[in-house]
């Protein structure tokens, strides 16, 4: 059975149920029940029309739940007749569903979390990591969001900024996490850019393209992570870089700077440099200053500290790190890198080992472990 096929069908099946009158929480439960049934039934014989099969089974599950819940009898009376099995319309509802999940009754943070869980396919743990909060806290936030929108009519879609935040986090999880969602995030952002004239939509698309252009060079043949400084820049996708830079330049010309445009400008400076040493680190620090002004994000401050270490020397970078919370994700790894640059290999090896223990994914953990082993070998030699 094709698990990827099942995951790809979830947004459109969920959208069909919502359009037919199911409230969001009940629709999500019905789709999950249909997926469980598919896992049981499809290994024997996959249906000719997988989406139509899922729509039919999910709708039946929704109707069964509605009939069993007396508090929803009024909704049951208004529901349409059970649809006959058959092909469902070949319409991509995913982007529309992103907007529906960004409902005005939810805070932006809750809307993003709910969409990532229900439509993006991310686990609660992955979403919690993106938000830098405990998994239990995120589970409660998603549960509250489901209760809030339960029974709400989805006739007031959310705003563009919330949808952009969702797409950004989905891309990040696909780019650096355990689930390959980056290409899907780019596809949806292209759709959004074609439909909405907004400089931050263009900025996010440019950012995605510039980062995705480096994807082929980010891992070695054995699957190990290759840091930016060690990547074979000849493997970068020059067409994607050119497209991203062109989109970014058009967005910046409108003089309505936002955080995604600023991040894309940093990515463009990396893409433009023939080597790490030739990177315009001074300008990158300036763009990080703009990002701090726009977001005041601790993660941005951490990245700025590393850039300061490249522009002004590792001790300047370490000084910038001291003002930040040491519990910040990747703080220890950044400190290890800057200590190595400063020649303190003993401290760097110890910090690489500490950072490996809390790495957000297997690839980073293995990379940090190898860095520690490399320095320990040099120290013993």
mmCIF file of C-alpha atoms in Angstrom:
data_model
loop_
_atom_site.group_PDB
_atom_site.id
_atom_site.type_symbol
_atom_site.label_atom_id
_atom_site.label_comp_id
_atom_site.label_asym_id
_atom_site.label_seq_id
_atom_site.Cartn_x
_atom_site.Cartn_y
_atom_site.Cartn_z
ATOM 1 C CA UNK A 1 0.000 0.000 0.000
ATOM 2 C CA UNK A 2 1.240 3.502 -0.873
ATOM 3 C CA UNK A 3 1.470 5.517 2.376
ATOM 4 C CA UNK A 4 2.543 8.613 0.442
ATOM 5 C CA UNK A 5 -0.629 8.383 -1.655
ATOM 6 C CA UNK A 6 -2.764 8.234 1.488
ATOM 7 C CA UNK A 7 -1.054 11.294 2.991
ATOM 8 C CA UNK A 8 -1.431 13.256 -0.235
ATOM 9 C CA UNK A 9 -5.181 12.596 -0.365
ATOM 10 C CA UNK A 10 -5.956 13.731 3.196
ATOM 11 C CA UNK A 11 -6.307 17.517 2.505
ATOM 12 C CA UNK A 12 -8.671 17.131 -0.440
ATOM 13 C CA UNK A 13 -10.834 14.495 1.286
ATOM 14 C CA UNK A 14 -11.025 16.670 4.396
ATOM 15 C CA UNK A 15 -12.015 19.659 2.256
ATOM 16 C CA UNK A 16 -14.844 17.692 0.600
ATOM 17 C CA UNK A 17 -16.314 16.800 3.996
ATOM 18 C CA UNK A 18 -16.083 20.399 5.230
ATOM 19 C CA UNK A 19 -17.817 21.672 2.087
ATOM 20 C CA UNK A 20 -20.601 19.149 2.589
ATOM 21 C CA UNK A 21 -21.354 20.517 6.038
ATOM 22 C CA UNK A 22 -19.150 18.586 8.472
ATOM 23 C CA UNK A 23 -17.619 20.666 11.216
ATOM 24 C CA UNK A 24 -13.830 20.563 11.136
ATOM 25 C CA UNK A 25 -13.173 18.420 14.223
ATOM 26 C CA UNK A 26 -15.740 15.789 13.186
ATOM 27 C CA UNK A 27 -14.441 15.803 9.604
ATOM 28 C CA UNK A 28 -10.882 15.222 10.777
ATOM 29 C CA UNK A 29 -11.985 12.302 12.971
ATOM 30 C CA UNK A 30 -13.948 10.797 10.078
ATOM 31 C CA UNK A 31 -10.974 11.056 7.700
ATOM 32 C CA UNK A 32 -8.705 9.423 10.268
ATOM 33 C CA UNK A 33 -11.204 6.547 10.586
ATOM 34 C CA UNK A 34 -11.228 6.199 6.800
ATOM 35 C CA UNK A 35 -7.432 6.051 6.733
ATOM 36 C CA UNK A 36 -7.462 3.277 9.330
ATOM 37 C CA UNK A 37 -9.966 1.384 7.203
ATOM 38 C CA UNK A 38 -7.777 1.917 4.118
ATOM 39 C CA UNK A 39 -4.748 0.486 5.929
ATOM 40 C CA UNK A 40 -6.843 -2.596 6.716
ATOM 41 C CA UNK A 41 -8.557 -3.044 3.342
ATOM 42 C CA UNK A 42 -6.180 -1.781 0.659
ATOM 43 C CA UNK A 43 -3.361 -4.335 0.955
ATOM 44 C CA UNK A 44 -5.787 -6.875 -0.505
ATOM 45 C CA UNK A 45 -6.883 -4.701 -3.426
ATOM 46 C CA UNK A 46 -6.402 -0.955 -3.826
ATOM 47 C CA UNK A 47 -9.536 0.718 -5.257
ATOM 48 C CA UNK A 48 -9.456 2.175 -8.775
ATOM 49 C CA UNK A 49 -10.412 5.584 -7.379
ATOM 50 C CA UNK A 50 -8.621 5.954 -3.992
ATOM 51 C CA UNK A 51 -9.888 9.471 -3.344
ATOM 52 C CA UNK A 52 -13.516 8.581 -4.099
ATOM 53 C CA UNK A 53 -13.201 5.541 -1.830
ATOM 54 C CA UNK A 54 -11.839 7.654 1.048
ATOM 55 C CA UNK A 55 -14.526 10.331 0.563
ATOM 56 C CA UNK A 56 -17.289 7.718 0.674
ATOM 57 C CA UNK A 57 -15.948 5.921 3.758
ATOM 58 C CA UNK A 58 -15.142 9.163 5.605
ATOM 59 C CA UNK A 59 -18.597 10.574 4.871
ATOM 60 C CA UNK A 60 -20.203 7.397 6.198
ATOM 61 C CA UNK A 61 -18.129 7.664 9.373
ATOM 62 C CA UNK A 62 -19.198 11.286 9.793
ATOM 63 C CA UNK A 63 -22.877 10.415 9.349
ATOM 64 C CA UNK A 64 -22.588 7.550 11.830
ATOM 65 C CA UNK A 65 -21.047 9.871 14.413
ATOM 66 C CA UNK A 66 -23.687 12.536 13.817
ATOM 67 C CA UNK A 67 -26.534 10.097 14.328
ATOM 68 C CA UNK A 68 -24.945 8.850 17.556
ATOM 69 C CA UNK A 69 -24.659 12.374 18.980
ATOM 70 C CA UNK A 70 -28.042 13.795 19.945
ATOM 71 C CA UNK A 71 -26.531 17.239 20.433
ATOM 72 C CA UNK A 72 -25.913 17.361 16.707
ATOM 73 C CA UNK A 73 -29.350 16.199 15.495
ATOM 74 C CA UNK A 74 -30.070 19.594 13.950
ATOM 75 C CA UNK A 75 -26.878 19.311 11.896
ATOM 76 C CA UNK A 76 -27.826 15.752 10.906
ATOM 77 C CA UNK A 77 -31.167 16.988 9.531
ATOM 78 C CA UNK A 78 -29.340 19.417 7.233
ATOM 79 C CA UNK A 79 -26.729 17.016 5.924
ATOM 80 C CA UNK A 80 -26.899 15.839 2.373
ATOM 81 C CA UNK A 81 -27.735 12.263 1.438
ATOM 82 C CA UNK A 82 -24.865 9.854 1.566
ATOM 83 C CA UNK A 83 -22.976 10.177 -1.719
ATOM 84 C CA UNK A 84 -22.822 7.184 -4.039
ATOM 85 C CA UNK A 85 -19.399 5.593 -4.541
ATOM 86 C CA UNK A 86 -17.562 6.976 -7.512
ATOM 87 C CA UNK A 87 -14.828 9.352 -8.602
ATOM 88 C CA UNK A 88 -14.564 12.632 -6.708
ATOM 89 C CA UNK A 89 -13.810 15.858 -8.601
ATOM 90 C CA UNK A 90 -10.124 16.269 -9.377
ATOM 91 C CA UNK A 91 -9.779 19.602 -7.572
ATOM 92 C CA UNK A 92 -6.819 20.638 -5.416
ATOM 93 C CA UNK A 93 -8.428 22.049 -2.280
ATOM 94 C CA UNK A 94 -5.288 22.119 -0.155
ATOM 95 C CA UNK A 95 -4.594 25.856 -0.271
ATOM 96 C CA UNK A 96 -8.260 26.637 0.328
ATOM 97 C CA UNK A 97 -8.170 24.374 3.374
ATOM 98 C CA UNK A 98 -5.134 26.244 4.709
ATOM 99 C CA UNK A 99 -7.176 29.445 4.612
ATOM 100 C CA UNK A 100 -10.163 27.780 6.252
ATOM 101 C CA UNK A 101 -8.014 26.504 9.112
ATOM 102 C CA UNK A 102 -6.736 30.055 9.671
ATOM 103 C CA UNK A 103 -10.209 30.965 10.948
ATOM 104 C CA UNK A 104 -10.707 34.392 12.605
ATOM 105 C CA UNK A 105 -12.029 32.692 15.742
ATOM 106 C CA UNK A 106 -8.525 31.309 16.368
ATOM 107 C CA UNK A 107 -5.387 33.137 17.390
ATOM 108 C CA UNK A 108 -2.700 33.031 14.669
ATOM 109 C CA UNK A 109 -0.573 30.646 16.757
ATOM 110 C CA UNK A 110 -3.478 28.234 17.263
ATOM 111 C CA UNK A 111 -4.485 28.435 13.592
ATOM 112 C CA UNK A 112 -0.954 27.585 12.500
ATOM 113 C CA UNK A 113 -0.712 24.653 14.921
ATOM 114 C CA UNK A 114 -4.106 23.256 13.882
ATOM 115 C CA UNK A 115 -3.308 23.492 10.163
ATOM 116 C CA UNK A 116 0.088 21.859 10.553
ATOM 117 C CA UNK A 117 -1.515 18.972 12.422
ATOM 118 C CA UNK A 118 -4.683 18.519 10.349
ATOM 119 C CA UNK A 119 -3.530 19.431 6.836
ATOM 120 C CA UNK A 120 0.257 19.444 6.868
ATOM 121 C CA UNK A 121 0.505 15.982 8.370
ATOM 122 C CA UNK A 122 3.054 16.963 11.035
ATOM 123 C CA UNK A 123 3.068 15.287 14.428
ATOM 124 C CA UNK A 124 2.445 17.217 17.634
ATOM 125 C CA UNK A 125 6.104 16.721 18.543
ATOM 126 C CA UNK A 126 7.306 18.239 15.254
ATOM 127 C CA UNK A 127 5.018 21.247 15.660
ATOM 128 C CA UNK A 128 6.144 21.738 19.269
ATOM 129 C CA UNK A 129 9.764 21.728 18.141
ATOM 130 C CA UNK A 130 9.021 24.379 15.508
ATOM 131 C CA UNK A 131 7.396 26.570 18.180
ATOM 132 C CA UNK A 132 10.091 25.871 20.804
ATOM 133 C CA UNK A 133 7.514 24.681 23.357
ATOM 134 C CA UNK A 134 6.998 21.353 25.210
ATOM 135 C CA UNK A 135 5.022 18.699 23.355
ATOM 136 C CA UNK A 136 2.329 18.643 26.083
ATOM 137 C CA UNK A 137 1.808 22.385 25.710
ATOM 138 C CA UNK A 138 1.355 22.052 21.966
ATOM 139 C CA UNK A 139 -1.050 19.126 22.377
ATOM 140 C CA UNK A 140 -3.229 21.294 24.626
ATOM 141 C CA UNK A 141 -3.098 24.175 22.140
ATOM 142 C CA UNK A 142 -4.209 21.964 19.263
ATOM 143 C CA UNK A 143 -7.011 20.452 21.357
ATOM 144 C CA UNK A 144 -8.263 23.925 22.303
ATOM 145 C CA UNK A 145 -8.183 24.980 18.648
ATOM 146 C CA UNK A 146 -10.262 21.948 17.649
ATOM 147 C CA UNK A 147 -12.834 22.741 20.334
ATOM 148 C CA UNK A 148 -12.969 26.371 19.259
ATOM 149 C CA UNK A 149 -13.754 25.618 15.621
ATOM 150 C CA UNK A 150 -16.024 22.666 16.341
ATOM 151 C CA UNK A 151 -19.414 23.582 14.910
ATOM 152 C CA UNK A 152 -18.174 26.872 13.427
ATOM 153 C CA UNK A 153 -19.230 27.628 9.864
ATOM 154 C CA UNK A 154 -16.142 28.113 7.734
ATOM 155 C CA UNK A 155 -17.439 31.109 5.780
ATOM 156 C CA UNK A 156 -14.743 33.548 6.962
ATOM 157 C CA UNK A 157 -11.321 32.335 5.881
ATOM 158 C CA UNK A 158 -8.203 33.485 7.691
ATOM 159 C CA UNK A 159 -5.684 36.060 6.567
ATOM 160 C CA UNK A 160 -2.662 35.710 4.326
ATOM 161 C CA UNK A 161 -0.101 36.246 7.085
ATOM 162 C CA UNK A 162 -1.306 33.214 9.034
ATOM 163 C CA UNK A 163 -1.303 31.017 5.935
ATOM 164 C CA UNK A 164 2.239 32.192 5.137
ATOM 165 C CA UNK A 165 3.361 31.199 8.631
ATOM 166 C CA UNK A 166 1.913 27.726 8.155
ATOM 167 C CA UNK A 167 3.552 27.266 4.754
ATOM 168 C CA UNK A 168 6.880 28.468 6.171
ATOM 169 C CA UNK A 169 6.794 25.952 9.024
ATOM 170 C CA UNK A 170 5.707 23.132 6.708
ATOM 171 C CA UNK A 171 8.622 23.935 4.404
ATOM 172 C CA UNK A 172 11.070 24.031 7.308
ATOM 173 C CA UNK A 173 9.933 20.629 8.522
ATOM 174 C CA UNK A 174 10.290 19.233 5.021
ATOM 175 C CA UNK A 175 13.672 20.902 4.529
ATOM 176 C CA UNK A 176 15.348 19.893 7.770
ATOM 177 C CA UNK A 177 13.051 17.423 9.521
ATOM 178 C CA UNK A 178 11.764 13.913 9.205
ATOM 179 C CA UNK A 179 8.906 14.458 6.725
ATOM 180 C CA UNK A 180 9.446 15.469 3.094
ATOM 181 C CA UNK A 181 7.032 18.374 2.732
ATOM 182 C CA UNK A 182 9.280 21.015 1.166
ATOM 183 C CA UNK A 183 8.201 20.492 -2.439
ATOM 184 C CA UNK A 184 4.526 20.571 -1.437
ATOM 185 C CA UNK A 185 5.054 23.836 0.463
ATOM 186 C CA UNK A 186 6.706 25.383 -2.600
ATOM 187 C CA UNK A 187 3.849 24.221 -4.828
ATOM 188 C CA UNK A 188 1.229 25.777 -2.574
ATOM 189 C CA UNK A 189 3.204 29.010 -2.193
ATOM 190 C CA UNK A 190 3.405 29.282 -5.990
ATOM 191 C CA UNK A 191 -0.378 28.942 -6.108
ATOM 192 C CA UNK A 192 -0.739 31.620 -3.453
ATOM 193 C CA UNK A 193 1.673 33.961 -5.276
ATOM 194 C CA UNK A 194 -0.367 33.562 -8.464
ATOM 195 C CA UNK A 195 -3.580 34.416 -6.630
ATOM 196 C CA UNK A 196 -2.444 37.129 -4.183
ATOM 197 C CA UNK A 197 -0.415 40.249 -4.966
ATOM 198 C CA UNK A 198 1.527 40.528 -1.701
ATOM 199 C CA UNK A 199 5.280 41.216 -1.293
ATOM 200 C CA UNK A 200 5.609 38.804 1.630
ATOM 201 C CA UNK A 201 4.099 35.980 -0.427
ATOM 202 C CA UNK A 202 6.785 36.669 -3.025
ATOM 203 C CA UNK A 203 9.379 36.886 -0.254
ATOM 204 C CA UNK A 204 8.420 33.477 1.111
ATOM 205 C CA UNK A 205 8.477 31.885 -2.351
ATOM 206 C CA UNK A 206 11.926 33.362 -2.995
ATOM 207 C CA UNK A 207 13.158 32.092 0.383
ATOM 208 C CA UNK A 208 11.905 28.574 -0.309
ATOM 209 C CA UNK A 209 13.452 28.460 -3.771
ATOM 210 C CA UNK A 210 16.828 29.704 -2.538
ATOM 211 C CA UNK A 211 16.962 27.155 0.266
ATOM 212 C CA UNK A 212 15.632 24.315 -1.869
ATOM 213 C CA UNK A 213 18.270 25.078 -4.511
ATOM 214 C CA UNK A 214 20.926 23.781 -2.083
ATOM 215 C CA UNK A 215 19.117 20.570 -1.228
ATOM 216 C CA UNK A 216 21.157 18.223 -3.429
ATOM 217 C CA UNK A 217 24.371 19.366 -1.747
ATOM 218 C CA UNK A 218 23.102 19.158 1.843
ATOM 219 C CA UNK A 219 23.768 15.431 2.267
ATOM 220 C CA UNK A 220 26.669 13.176 1.329
ATOM 221 C CA UNK A 221 26.363 9.829 -0.451
ATOM 222 C CA UNK A 222 26.111 8.062 2.921
ATOM 223 C CA UNK A 223 23.248 10.318 3.994
ATOM 224 C CA UNK A 224 25.324 12.401 6.393
ATOM 225 C CA UNK A 225 24.688 16.138 6.728
ATOM 226 C CA UNK A 226 27.012 18.498 4.833
ATOM 227 C CA UNK A 227 27.277 21.988 6.433
ATOM 228 C CA UNK A 228 26.893 25.035 4.204
ATOM 229 C CA UNK A 229 30.610 25.839 4.358
ATOM 230 C CA UNK A 230 31.523 22.366 3.040
ATOM 231 C CA UNK A 231 28.859 21.997 0.354
ATOM 232 C CA UNK A 232 29.773 21.509 -3.301
ATOM 233 C CA UNK A 233 28.301 24.707 -4.705
ATOM 234 C CA UNK A 234 28.467 23.247 -8.184
ATOM 235 C CA UNK A 235 25.546 21.019 -7.160
ATOM 236 C CA UNK A 236 23.322 23.960 -6.280
ATOM 237 C CA UNK A 237 20.363 24.508 -8.608
ATOM 238 C CA UNK A 238 21.326 27.707 -10.437
ATOM 239 C CA UNK A 239 17.942 28.014 -12.159
ATOM 240 C CA UNK A 240 16.110 27.949 -8.828
ATOM 241 C CA UNK A 241 18.583 30.490 -7.427
ATOM 242 C CA UNK A 242 18.064 32.814 -10.386
ATOM 243 C CA UNK A 243 14.293 32.512 -10.064
ATOM 244 C CA UNK A 244 14.413 33.142 -6.330
ATOM 245 C CA UNK A 245 16.663 36.195 -6.689
ATOM 246 C CA UNK A 246 14.438 37.635 -9.413
ATOM 247 C CA UNK A 247 11.304 37.198 -7.314
ATOM 248 C CA UNK A 248 13.053 38.722 -4.287
ATOM 249 C CA UNK A 249 14.298 41.768 -6.197
ATOM 250 C CA UNK A 250 10.783 42.491 -7.442
ATOM 251 C CA UNK A 251 9.395 42.189 -3.918
ATOM 252 C CA UNK A 252 12.064 44.416 -2.340
ATOM 253 C CA UNK A 253 11.455 47.075 -4.999
ATOM 254 C CA UNK A 254 7.981 47.594 -3.541
ATOM 255 C CA UNK A 255 9.566 48.919 -0.319
ATOM 256 C CA UNK A 256 7.268 46.939 1.995
ATOM 257 C CA UNK A 257 9.860 44.886 3.831
ATOM 258 C CA UNK A 258 8.732 41.862 5.827
ATOM 259 C CA UNK A 259 10.500 39.036 7.608
ATOM 260 C CA UNK A 260 10.330 36.577 4.703
ATOM 261 C CA UNK A 261 11.894 39.081 2.316
ATOM 262 C CA UNK A 262 14.682 39.729 4.843
ATOM 263 C CA UNK A 263 15.321 36.001 5.258
ATOM 264 C CA UNK A 264 15.347 35.573 1.489
ATOM 265 C CA UNK A 265 17.902 38.393 1.196
ATOM 266 C CA UNK A 266 20.215 36.486 3.564
ATOM 267 C CA UNK A 267 19.733 33.275 1.570
ATOM 268 C CA UNK A 268 20.468 35.198 -1.650
ATOM 269 C CA UNK A 269 23.771 36.482 -0.236
ATOM 270 C CA UNK A 270 24.796 32.910 0.587
ATOM 271 C CA UNK A 271 23.741 31.747 -2.892
ATOM 272 C CA UNK A 272 25.705 34.547 -4.560
ATOM 273 C CA UNK A 273 29.021 33.758 -2.828
ATOM 274 C CA UNK A 274 31.464 31.451 -4.683
ATOM 275 C CA UNK A 275 32.855 30.279 -1.306
ATOM 276 C CA UNK A 276 32.122 30.706 2.385
ATOM 277 C CA UNK A 277 35.130 33.010 2.727
ATOM 278 C CA UNK A 278 33.813 35.282 -0.033
ATOM 279 C CA UNK A 279 30.379 35.605 1.559
ATOM 280 C CA UNK A 280 29.363 39.160 2.414
ATOM 281 C CA UNK A 281 28.992 38.475 6.136
ATOM 282 C CA UNK A 282 28.814 42.165 7.035
ATOM 283 C CA UNK A 283 25.714 42.601 4.890
ATOM 284 C CA UNK A 284 24.254 39.384 6.296
ATOM 285 C CA UNK A 285 24.623 40.782 9.825
ATOM 286 C CA UNK A 286 22.819 43.931 8.666
ATOM 287 C CA UNK A 287 19.935 41.854 7.325
ATOM 288 C CA UNK A 288 19.770 39.970 10.622
ATOM 289 C CA UNK A 289 19.479 43.349 12.339
ATOM 290 C CA UNK A 290 16.473 44.070 10.111
ATOM 291 C CA UNK A 291 14.989 40.694 11.013
ATOM 292 C CA UNK A 292 15.403 41.374 14.730
ATOM 293 C CA UNK A 293 13.626 44.681 14.248
ATOM 294 C CA UNK A 294 10.767 42.891 12.511
ATOM 295 C CA UNK A 295 10.469 39.798 14.726
ATOM 296 C CA UNK A 296 12.665 40.068 17.845
ATOM 297 C CA UNK A 297 13.049 36.293 17.538
ATOM 298 C CA UNK A 298 15.614 34.533 19.785
ATOM 299 C CA UNK A 299 16.401 32.173 16.908
ATOM 300 C CA UNK A 300 17.226 35.145 14.680
ATOM 301 C CA UNK A 301 19.490 36.525 17.430
ATOM 302 C CA UNK A 302 21.279 33.171 17.589
ATOM 303 C CA UNK A 303 21.841 33.126 13.818
ATOM 304 C CA UNK A 304 23.025 36.719 13.972
ATOM 305 C CA UNK A 305 25.618 35.764 16.607
ATOM 306 C CA UNK A 306 27.061 33.122 14.277
ATOM 307 C CA UNK A 307 27.138 35.652 11.416
ATOM 308 C CA UNK A 308 28.904 38.160 13.694
ATOM 309 C CA UNK A 309 31.465 35.435 14.389
ATOM 310 C CA UNK A 310 32.130 35.219 10.646
ATOM 311 C CA UNK A 311 32.158 38.973 10.057
ATOM 312 C CA UNK A 312 34.083 40.169 13.131
ATOM 313 C CA UNK A 313 35.789 37.046 14.427
ATOM 314 C CA UNK A 314 34.753 34.119 16.657
ATOM 315 C CA UNK A 315 35.214 35.997 19.944
ATOM 316 C CA UNK A 316 32.764 38.658 18.801
ATOM 317 C CA UNK A 317 30.329 35.887 17.969
ATOM 318 C CA UNK A 318 30.792 34.252 21.374
ATOM 319 C CA UNK A 319 30.211 37.615 23.046
ATOM 320 C CA UNK A 320 26.917 37.925 21.172
ATOM 321 C CA UNK A 321 25.952 34.406 22.297
ATOM 322 C CA UNK A 322 26.391 35.257 25.984
ATOM 323 C CA UNK A 323 23.337 37.532 25.846
ATOM 324 C CA UNK A 324 21.110 34.641 24.727
ATOM 325 C CA UNK A 325 19.416 31.849 26.671
ATOM 326 C CA UNK A 326 21.718 28.820 26.668
ATOM 327 C CA UNK A 327 18.649 26.556 26.463
ATOM 328 C CA UNK A 328 17.819 27.904 23.008
ATOM 329 C CA UNK A 329 17.858 25.125 20.366
ATOM 330 C CA UNK A 330 21.225 24.904 18.585
ATOM 331 C CA UNK A 331 22.807 27.371 21.034
ATOM 332 C CA UNK A 332 25.333 24.758 22.196
ATOM 333 C CA UNK A 333 26.155 23.755 18.617
ATOM 334 C CA UNK A 334 26.769 27.403 17.677
ATOM 335 C CA UNK A 335 29.014 27.853 20.715
ATOM 336 C CA UNK A 336 30.968 24.723 19.761
ATOM 337 C CA UNK A 337 31.524 26.011 16.234
ATOM 338 C CA UNK A 338 32.703 29.432 17.415
ATOM 339 C CA UNK A 339 35.028 27.933 20.055
ATOM 340 C CA UNK A 340 36.575 25.737 17.366
ATOM 341 C CA UNK A 341 37.034 28.796 15.155
ATOM 342 C CA UNK A 342 38.745 30.474 18.113
ATOM 343 C CA UNK A 343 41.153 27.556 18.529
ATOM 344 C CA UNK A 344 39.720 26.148 21.789
ATOM 345 C CA UNK A 345 39.359 22.571 20.575
ATOM 346 C CA UNK A 346 38.833 21.025 24.021
ATOM 347 C CA UNK A 347 35.809 23.196 24.783
ATOM 348 C CA UNK A 348 34.514 22.797 21.236
ATOM 349 C CA UNK A 349 34.678 18.981 21.404
ATOM 350 C CA UNK A 350 32.819 18.955 24.715
ATOM 351 C CA UNK A 351 30.128 21.285 23.396
ATOM 352 C CA UNK A 352 29.693 19.301 20.178
ATOM 353 C CA UNK A 353 29.061 16.206 22.308
ATOM 354 C CA UNK A 354 26.514 18.079 24.455
ATOM 355 C CA UNK A 355 24.782 19.485 21.377
ATOM 356 C CA UNK A 356 24.464 16.013 19.830
ATOM 357 C CA UNK A 357 22.397 14.845 22.814
ATOM 358 C CA UNK A 358 19.698 17.443 22.139
ATOM 359 C CA UNK A 359 19.853 17.559 18.323
ATOM 360 C CA UNK A 360 16.373 17.973 16.758
ATOM 361 C CA UNK A 361 16.853 15.188 14.218
ATOM 362 C CA UNK A 362 19.033 12.185 13.486
ATOM 363 C CA UNK A 363 21.063 13.847 10.717
ATOM 364 C CA UNK A 364 22.129 16.727 12.973
ATOM 365 C CA UNK A 365 22.889 14.378 15.852
ATOM 366 C CA UNK A 366 25.181 12.257 13.689
ATOM 367 C CA UNK A 367 26.886 15.358 12.264
ATOM 368 C CA UNK A 368 27.579 16.824 15.696
ATOM 369 C CA UNK A 369 28.837 13.473 16.963
ATOM 370 C CA UNK A 370 31.280 13.288 14.051
ATOM 371 C CA UNK A 371 32.458 16.825 14.759
ATOM 372 C CA UNK A 372 33.202 15.908 18.365
ATOM 373 C CA UNK A 373 35.017 12.731 17.295
ATOM 374 C CA UNK A 374 37.085 14.664 14.742
ATOM 375 C CA UNK A 375 38.289 17.150 17.364
ATOM 376 C CA UNK A 376 38.938 14.463 19.973
ATOM 377 C CA UNK A 377 41.116 12.620 17.440
ATOM 378 C CA UNK A 378 43.101 15.811 16.826
ATOM 379 C CA UNK A 379 43.510 16.381 20.569
ATOM 380 C CA UNK A 380 44.765 12.848 21.158
ATOM 381 C CA UNK A 381 47.169 13.127 18.226
#
